[in-house]
Short mmCIF file of C-alpha atoms in Angstrom, two decimals:
data_model
loop_
_atom_site.label_atom_id
_atom_site.label_comp_id
_atom_site.label_asym_id
_atom_site.label_seq_id
_atom_site.Cartn_x
_atom_site.Cartn_y
_atom_site.Cartn_z
CA MET Q 145 77.15 137.70 101.24
CA LEU Q 146 75.43 140.98 100.35
CA GLY Q 147 75.55 140.02 96.67
CA PHE Q 148 74.02 136.65 97.36
CA VAL Q 149 71.32 137.89 99.71
CA GLY Q 150 70.45 140.86 97.50
CA SER Q 151 70.10 138.74 94.39
CA LEU Q 152 68.13 136.08 96.38
CA VAL Q 153 65.58 138.69 97.56
CA ALA Q 154 65.28 140.04 93.99
CA GLY Q 155 64.77 136.52 92.68
CA LEU Q 156 62.08 135.73 95.25
CA VAL Q 157 60.01 138.68 93.95
CA THR Q 158 59.42 136.48 90.86
CA ALA Q 159 57.28 134.27 93.08
CA LEU Q 160 55.43 137.27 94.44
CA GLY Q 161 54.63 138.49 90.95
CA ALA Q 162 53.12 135.16 90.00
CA VAL Q 163 50.75 135.05 92.99
CA PRO Q 164 47.67 136.32 91.03
CA VAL Q 165 47.49 133.02 89.12
CA LEU Q 166 46.72 131.23 92.41
CA PHE Q 167 43.54 133.28 92.84
CA GLY Q 168 42.39 133.44 89.27
CA ARG Q 169 43.00 137.15 88.95
CA VAL Q 170 45.15 137.12 85.85
CA PRO Q 171 45.61 140.57 84.21
CA SER Q 172 44.76 141.07 80.55
CA GLN Q 173 47.35 140.52 77.84
CA ALA Q 174 47.68 144.28 77.33
CA THR Q 175 48.40 144.81 81.02
CA ARG Q 176 50.96 142.00 81.00
CA ASP Q 177 52.69 143.49 77.99
CA MET Q 178 52.79 146.89 79.68
CA LEU Q 179 54.30 145.33 82.85
CA LEU Q 180 56.91 143.50 80.77
CA GLY Q 181 57.68 146.82 79.06
CA PHE Q 182 58.19 148.25 82.54
CA ALA Q 183 60.60 145.39 83.25
CA ALA Q 184 62.51 146.21 80.09
CA GLY Q 185 62.76 149.85 81.06
CA VAL Q 186 64.12 149.00 84.50
CA MET Q 187 66.74 146.72 83.00
CA LEU Q 188 67.68 149.25 80.32
CA SER Q 189 68.13 152.03 82.88
CA ALA Q 190 70.08 149.75 85.22
CA SER Q 191 72.37 148.69 82.44
CA PHE Q 192 73.53 152.21 81.77
CA PHE Q 193 73.22 154.14 85.04
CA SER Q 194 74.07 151.35 87.47
CA LEU Q 195 76.59 149.37 85.40
CA ILE Q 196 78.05 151.03 82.29
CA ILE Q 197 78.63 154.53 83.79
CA PRO Q 198 80.26 153.03 86.98
CA ALA Q 199 82.35 150.76 84.70
CA LEU Q 200 83.61 153.78 82.77
CA GLU Q 201 84.43 155.59 86.02
CA ALA Q 202 86.30 152.53 87.38
CA ALA Q 203 88.25 152.13 84.14
CA GLU Q 204 89.20 155.83 84.13
CA THR Q 205 90.39 155.61 87.74
CA ARG Q 206 92.73 152.76 86.82
CA TYR Q 207 93.75 153.64 83.27
CA GLY Q 208 93.20 157.43 83.03
CA SER Q 209 91.07 159.30 80.54
CA GLY Q 210 91.19 158.59 76.84
CA ALA Q 211 90.31 155.70 74.58
CA ALA Q 212 91.36 152.90 76.95
CA PRO Q 213 88.40 153.12 79.38
CA ALA Q 214 85.89 153.37 76.55
CA GLY Q 215 87.48 150.48 74.71
CA ILE Q 216 87.48 148.25 77.80
CA VAL Q 217 83.81 148.90 78.48
CA ALA Q 218 82.79 148.50 74.87
CA ILE Q 219 84.57 145.12 74.60
CA ALA Q 220 83.14 143.93 77.91
CA VAL Q 221 79.58 144.89 76.90
CA LEU Q 222 79.95 142.88 73.67
CA MET Q 223 81.44 139.99 75.65
CA GLY Q 224 78.39 140.04 77.97
CA MET Q 225 75.99 140.03 75.01
CA GLY Q 226 77.97 137.33 73.28
CA GLY Q 227 78.08 135.21 76.42
CA VAL Q 228 74.33 135.13 76.77
CA ALA Q 229 73.88 134.59 73.01
CA LEU Q 230 76.19 131.56 73.30
CA LEU Q 231 74.10 130.16 76.15
CA ASN Q 232 71.02 130.77 74.05
CA GLU Q 233 72.47 128.58 71.28
CA MET Q 234 73.99 125.80 73.45
CA ILE Q 235 71.18 125.18 75.97
CA PRO Q 236 67.93 123.62 74.72
CA HIS Q 237 65.04 125.94 75.65
CA GLU Q 238 61.71 127.14 74.42
CA HIS Q 239 60.25 130.64 74.18
CA PHE Q 240 56.60 131.33 74.84
CA SER Q 241 56.19 133.08 71.51
CA ILE Q 242 58.64 131.69 68.95
CA GLY Q 243 58.99 128.09 70.11
CA ARG Q 244 62.07 125.93 70.55
CA GLU Q 245 65.64 127.16 70.16
CA GLY Q 246 69.04 125.63 70.82
CA PRO Q 247 70.15 122.01 70.22
CA ALA Q 248 67.50 119.38 69.61
CA ALA Q 249 66.15 118.10 72.94
CA VAL Q 250 63.20 115.84 72.09
CA SER Q 251 63.55 113.93 75.36
CA LEU Q 252 63.20 116.99 77.55
CA ARG Q 253 59.73 117.72 78.82
CA ARG Q 254 58.19 121.00 77.66
CA VAL Q 255 58.21 122.46 81.13
CA TRP Q 256 61.97 122.03 81.47
CA LEU Q 257 62.49 123.73 78.13
CA PHE Q 258 60.60 126.71 79.51
CA VAL Q 259 62.65 126.58 82.73
CA ALA Q 260 65.85 126.57 80.70
CA ALA Q 261 64.73 129.66 78.78
CA ILE Q 262 64.00 131.55 81.97
CA THR Q 263 67.26 130.44 83.52
CA ILE Q 264 69.11 131.97 80.59
CA HIS Q 265 67.05 135.12 81.19
CA ASN Q 266 67.46 135.42 84.96
CA PHE Q 267 71.14 134.53 85.43
CA PRO Q 268 72.45 137.84 83.98
CA GLU Q 269 70.12 139.73 86.30
CA GLY Q 270 71.56 137.97 89.39
CA LEU Q 271 75.06 138.54 87.99
CA ALA Q 272 74.37 142.27 87.67
CA VAL Q 273 73.14 142.55 91.30
CA GLY Q 274 76.13 140.62 92.58
CA VAL Q 275 78.57 142.75 90.61
CA GLY Q 276 76.91 145.92 91.98
CA PHE Q 277 77.30 144.75 95.56
CA GLY Q 278 80.85 143.47 94.95
CA ALA Q 279 81.91 146.69 93.37
CA ASP Q 280 80.53 149.24 95.81
CA GLY Q 281 78.67 147.56 98.64
CA LEU Q 282 75.21 148.74 99.49
CA ALA Q 283 75.53 151.91 97.50
CA GLY Q 284 76.28 149.96 94.34
CA GLY Q 285 74.07 146.99 94.82
CA LEU Q 286 70.89 148.21 96.53
CA PRO Q 287 69.50 150.23 93.60
CA LEU Q 288 70.18 147.27 91.29
CA ALA Q 289 68.58 144.78 93.69
CA MET Q 290 65.47 146.96 94.01
CA GLY Q 291 65.24 147.58 90.28
CA ILE Q 292 65.75 143.91 89.35
CA GLY Q 293 63.22 142.94 92.01
CA LEU Q 294 60.67 145.36 90.50
CA GLN Q 295 61.05 143.92 87.05
CA ASN Q 296 61.01 140.31 88.28
CA ALA Q 297 57.39 140.65 89.39
CA PRO Q 298 55.87 141.02 85.89
CA GLU Q 299 58.27 138.38 84.58
CA GLY Q 300 57.07 135.89 87.19
CA LEU Q 301 53.44 136.63 86.24
CA ALA Q 302 54.25 136.19 82.54
CA VAL Q 303 55.88 132.81 83.14
CA ALA Q 304 53.03 131.52 85.28
CA VAL Q 305 50.33 132.68 82.86
CA ALA Q 306 52.16 131.06 79.94
CA LEU Q 307 52.37 127.79 81.82
CA LEU Q 308 48.66 127.97 82.60
CA GLY Q 309 48.15 128.21 78.83
CA GLU Q 310 50.15 125.03 78.40
CA GLY Q 311 47.77 123.13 80.67
CA TYR Q 312 49.56 123.25 84.06
CA ASP Q 313 47.41 123.77 87.12
CA ARG Q 314 47.64 127.02 89.07
CA ARG Q 315 49.83 125.77 91.89
CA ARG Q 316 52.29 124.11 89.60
CA ALA Q 317 52.47 127.12 87.32
CA TRP Q 318 53.16 129.35 90.36
CA GLY Q 319 55.76 126.92 91.72
CA ILE Q 320 57.70 126.74 88.48
CA ALA Q 321 57.61 130.50 88.06
CA ALA Q 322 58.93 130.88 91.62
CA LEU Q 323 61.75 128.41 91.03
CA THR Q 324 62.95 130.28 87.95
CA GLY Q 325 63.92 133.22 90.16
CA LEU Q 326 66.19 131.10 92.33
CA VAL Q 327 68.95 131.05 89.67
CA GLU Q 328 69.61 134.69 90.41
CA PRO Q 329 71.44 134.12 93.70
CA LEU Q 330 73.93 131.88 91.83
CA GLY Q 331 74.67 134.70 89.42
CA GLY Q 332 74.84 137.15 92.36
CA LEU Q 333 77.35 135.00 94.20
CA LEU Q 334 79.49 134.65 91.11
CA GLY Q 335 79.42 138.37 90.30
CA ALA Q 336 80.10 139.54 93.84
CA GLY Q 337 82.85 136.98 94.30
CA ALA Q 338 84.64 138.01 91.15
CA MET Q 339 84.56 141.68 92.08
CA THR Q 340 85.80 140.97 95.62
CA VAL Q 341 88.64 138.75 94.58
CA SER Q 342 90.03 140.94 91.77
CA GLN Q 343 89.49 144.69 91.69
CA PRO Q 344 91.08 145.01 88.20
CA LEU Q 345 88.09 143.01 86.95
CA LEU Q 346 85.70 145.71 88.18
CA PRO Q 347 85.13 147.63 84.92
CA TRP Q 348 85.03 144.38 82.97
CA GLY Q 349 82.53 142.79 85.32
CA LEU Q 350 80.20 145.79 85.46
CA ALA Q 351 80.13 146.20 81.69
CA PHE Q 352 79.84 142.45 81.09
CA ALA Q 353 76.78 142.31 83.29
CA ALA Q 354 75.30 145.28 81.43
CA GLY Q 355 75.84 143.60 78.09
CA ALA Q 356 74.18 140.39 79.31
CA MET Q 357 71.11 142.37 80.38
CA LEU Q 358 71.00 144.36 77.13
CA TYR Q 359 70.90 141.11 75.17
CA VAL Q 360 67.99 139.85 77.25
CA ILE Q 361 66.08 143.13 76.72
CA SER Q 362 66.54 143.04 72.94
CA HIS Q 363 66.24 139.31 72.33
CA GLU Q 364 63.57 138.33 74.86
CA ILE Q 365 61.52 141.06 76.49
CA ILE Q 366 60.82 143.66 73.83
CA PRO Q 367 59.84 141.16 71.10
CA GLU Q 368 57.49 139.45 73.60
CA THR Q 369 55.80 142.78 74.48
CA HIS Q 370 55.27 143.72 70.82
CA ARG Q 371 53.89 140.48 69.35
CA ASN Q 372 50.27 141.03 70.50
CA GLY Q 373 49.68 144.49 69.12
CA HIS Q 374 50.11 146.32 72.43
CA GLN Q 375 53.40 148.04 71.57
CA ASN Q 376 52.11 151.49 72.63
CA LYS Q 377 51.32 150.30 76.13
CA ALA Q 378 54.55 148.34 76.28
CA THR Q 379 56.55 151.42 75.27
CA ALA Q 380 54.74 153.50 77.91
CA GLY Q 381 55.65 150.84 80.48
CA LEU Q 382 59.26 150.96 79.32
CA ALA Q 383 59.39 154.72 79.76
CA VAL Q 384 58.00 154.50 83.31
CA GLY Q 385 60.37 151.68 84.21
CA LEU Q 386 63.32 153.55 82.90
CA VAL Q 387 62.68 156.72 84.93
CA VAL Q 388 61.73 154.74 88.07
CA MET Q 389 65.07 152.94 87.97
CA LEU Q 390 66.91 156.20 87.25
CA PHE Q 391 65.28 157.75 90.27
CA LEU Q 392 66.14 154.79 92.49
CA ASP Q 393 69.77 154.79 91.29
CA VAL Q 394 70.26 158.49 91.98
CA TRP Q 395 68.39 158.40 95.30
CA LEU Q 396 69.90 155.23 96.71
CA GLY Q 397 73.25 155.14 94.92
#
């Protein structure tokens, strides 16, 4: 339940982040790129400090020190990245910058291609929050839920602004952006349930969730922040996001 509620709250922040489009106060492209860089920094920090390091500790507790824990975590990280990459290839979707990817889907409306892209993006985040709660209750999940919530706000704004550019009215753009965050509770429920049912899966689940988020950072967020010539601001945002999440993890975890 904690995993589901925590990931639900984090997902709902997507709607909050998109609110400016309802009032016509859309930040500049440079500001949006900086905020997305912040989101990438939060996810990067969470991947290592909230997921990979606890995964190594859990593996060492079960299997002792040596190569085995490192091997388990390395394999699980690659599995997480590969899993999201597979979804990326199998599900028709469309990126805001590079266009359509995945199988041909001519019959799908453009808006649903966008929704599919964001679904691929958000599911690993909900999975990570759920795994955190399932692994270590509030101490493990709260920093992740707060961090993912923080980075969902600029993502929601980015989605809504991009939809405005495609000709959707303000309310519809906000509504679609808000709905994209609601896939996160599904990932949260799955992640928390897996950790609760089988403790031996703990290091695998933590590292798998980290790998999924690392793929999203590299494949989706960073390229988006660098395509408009604002890479310096995006990198500054990444640095701030990384240390904010590090602080939250140490303070709350």
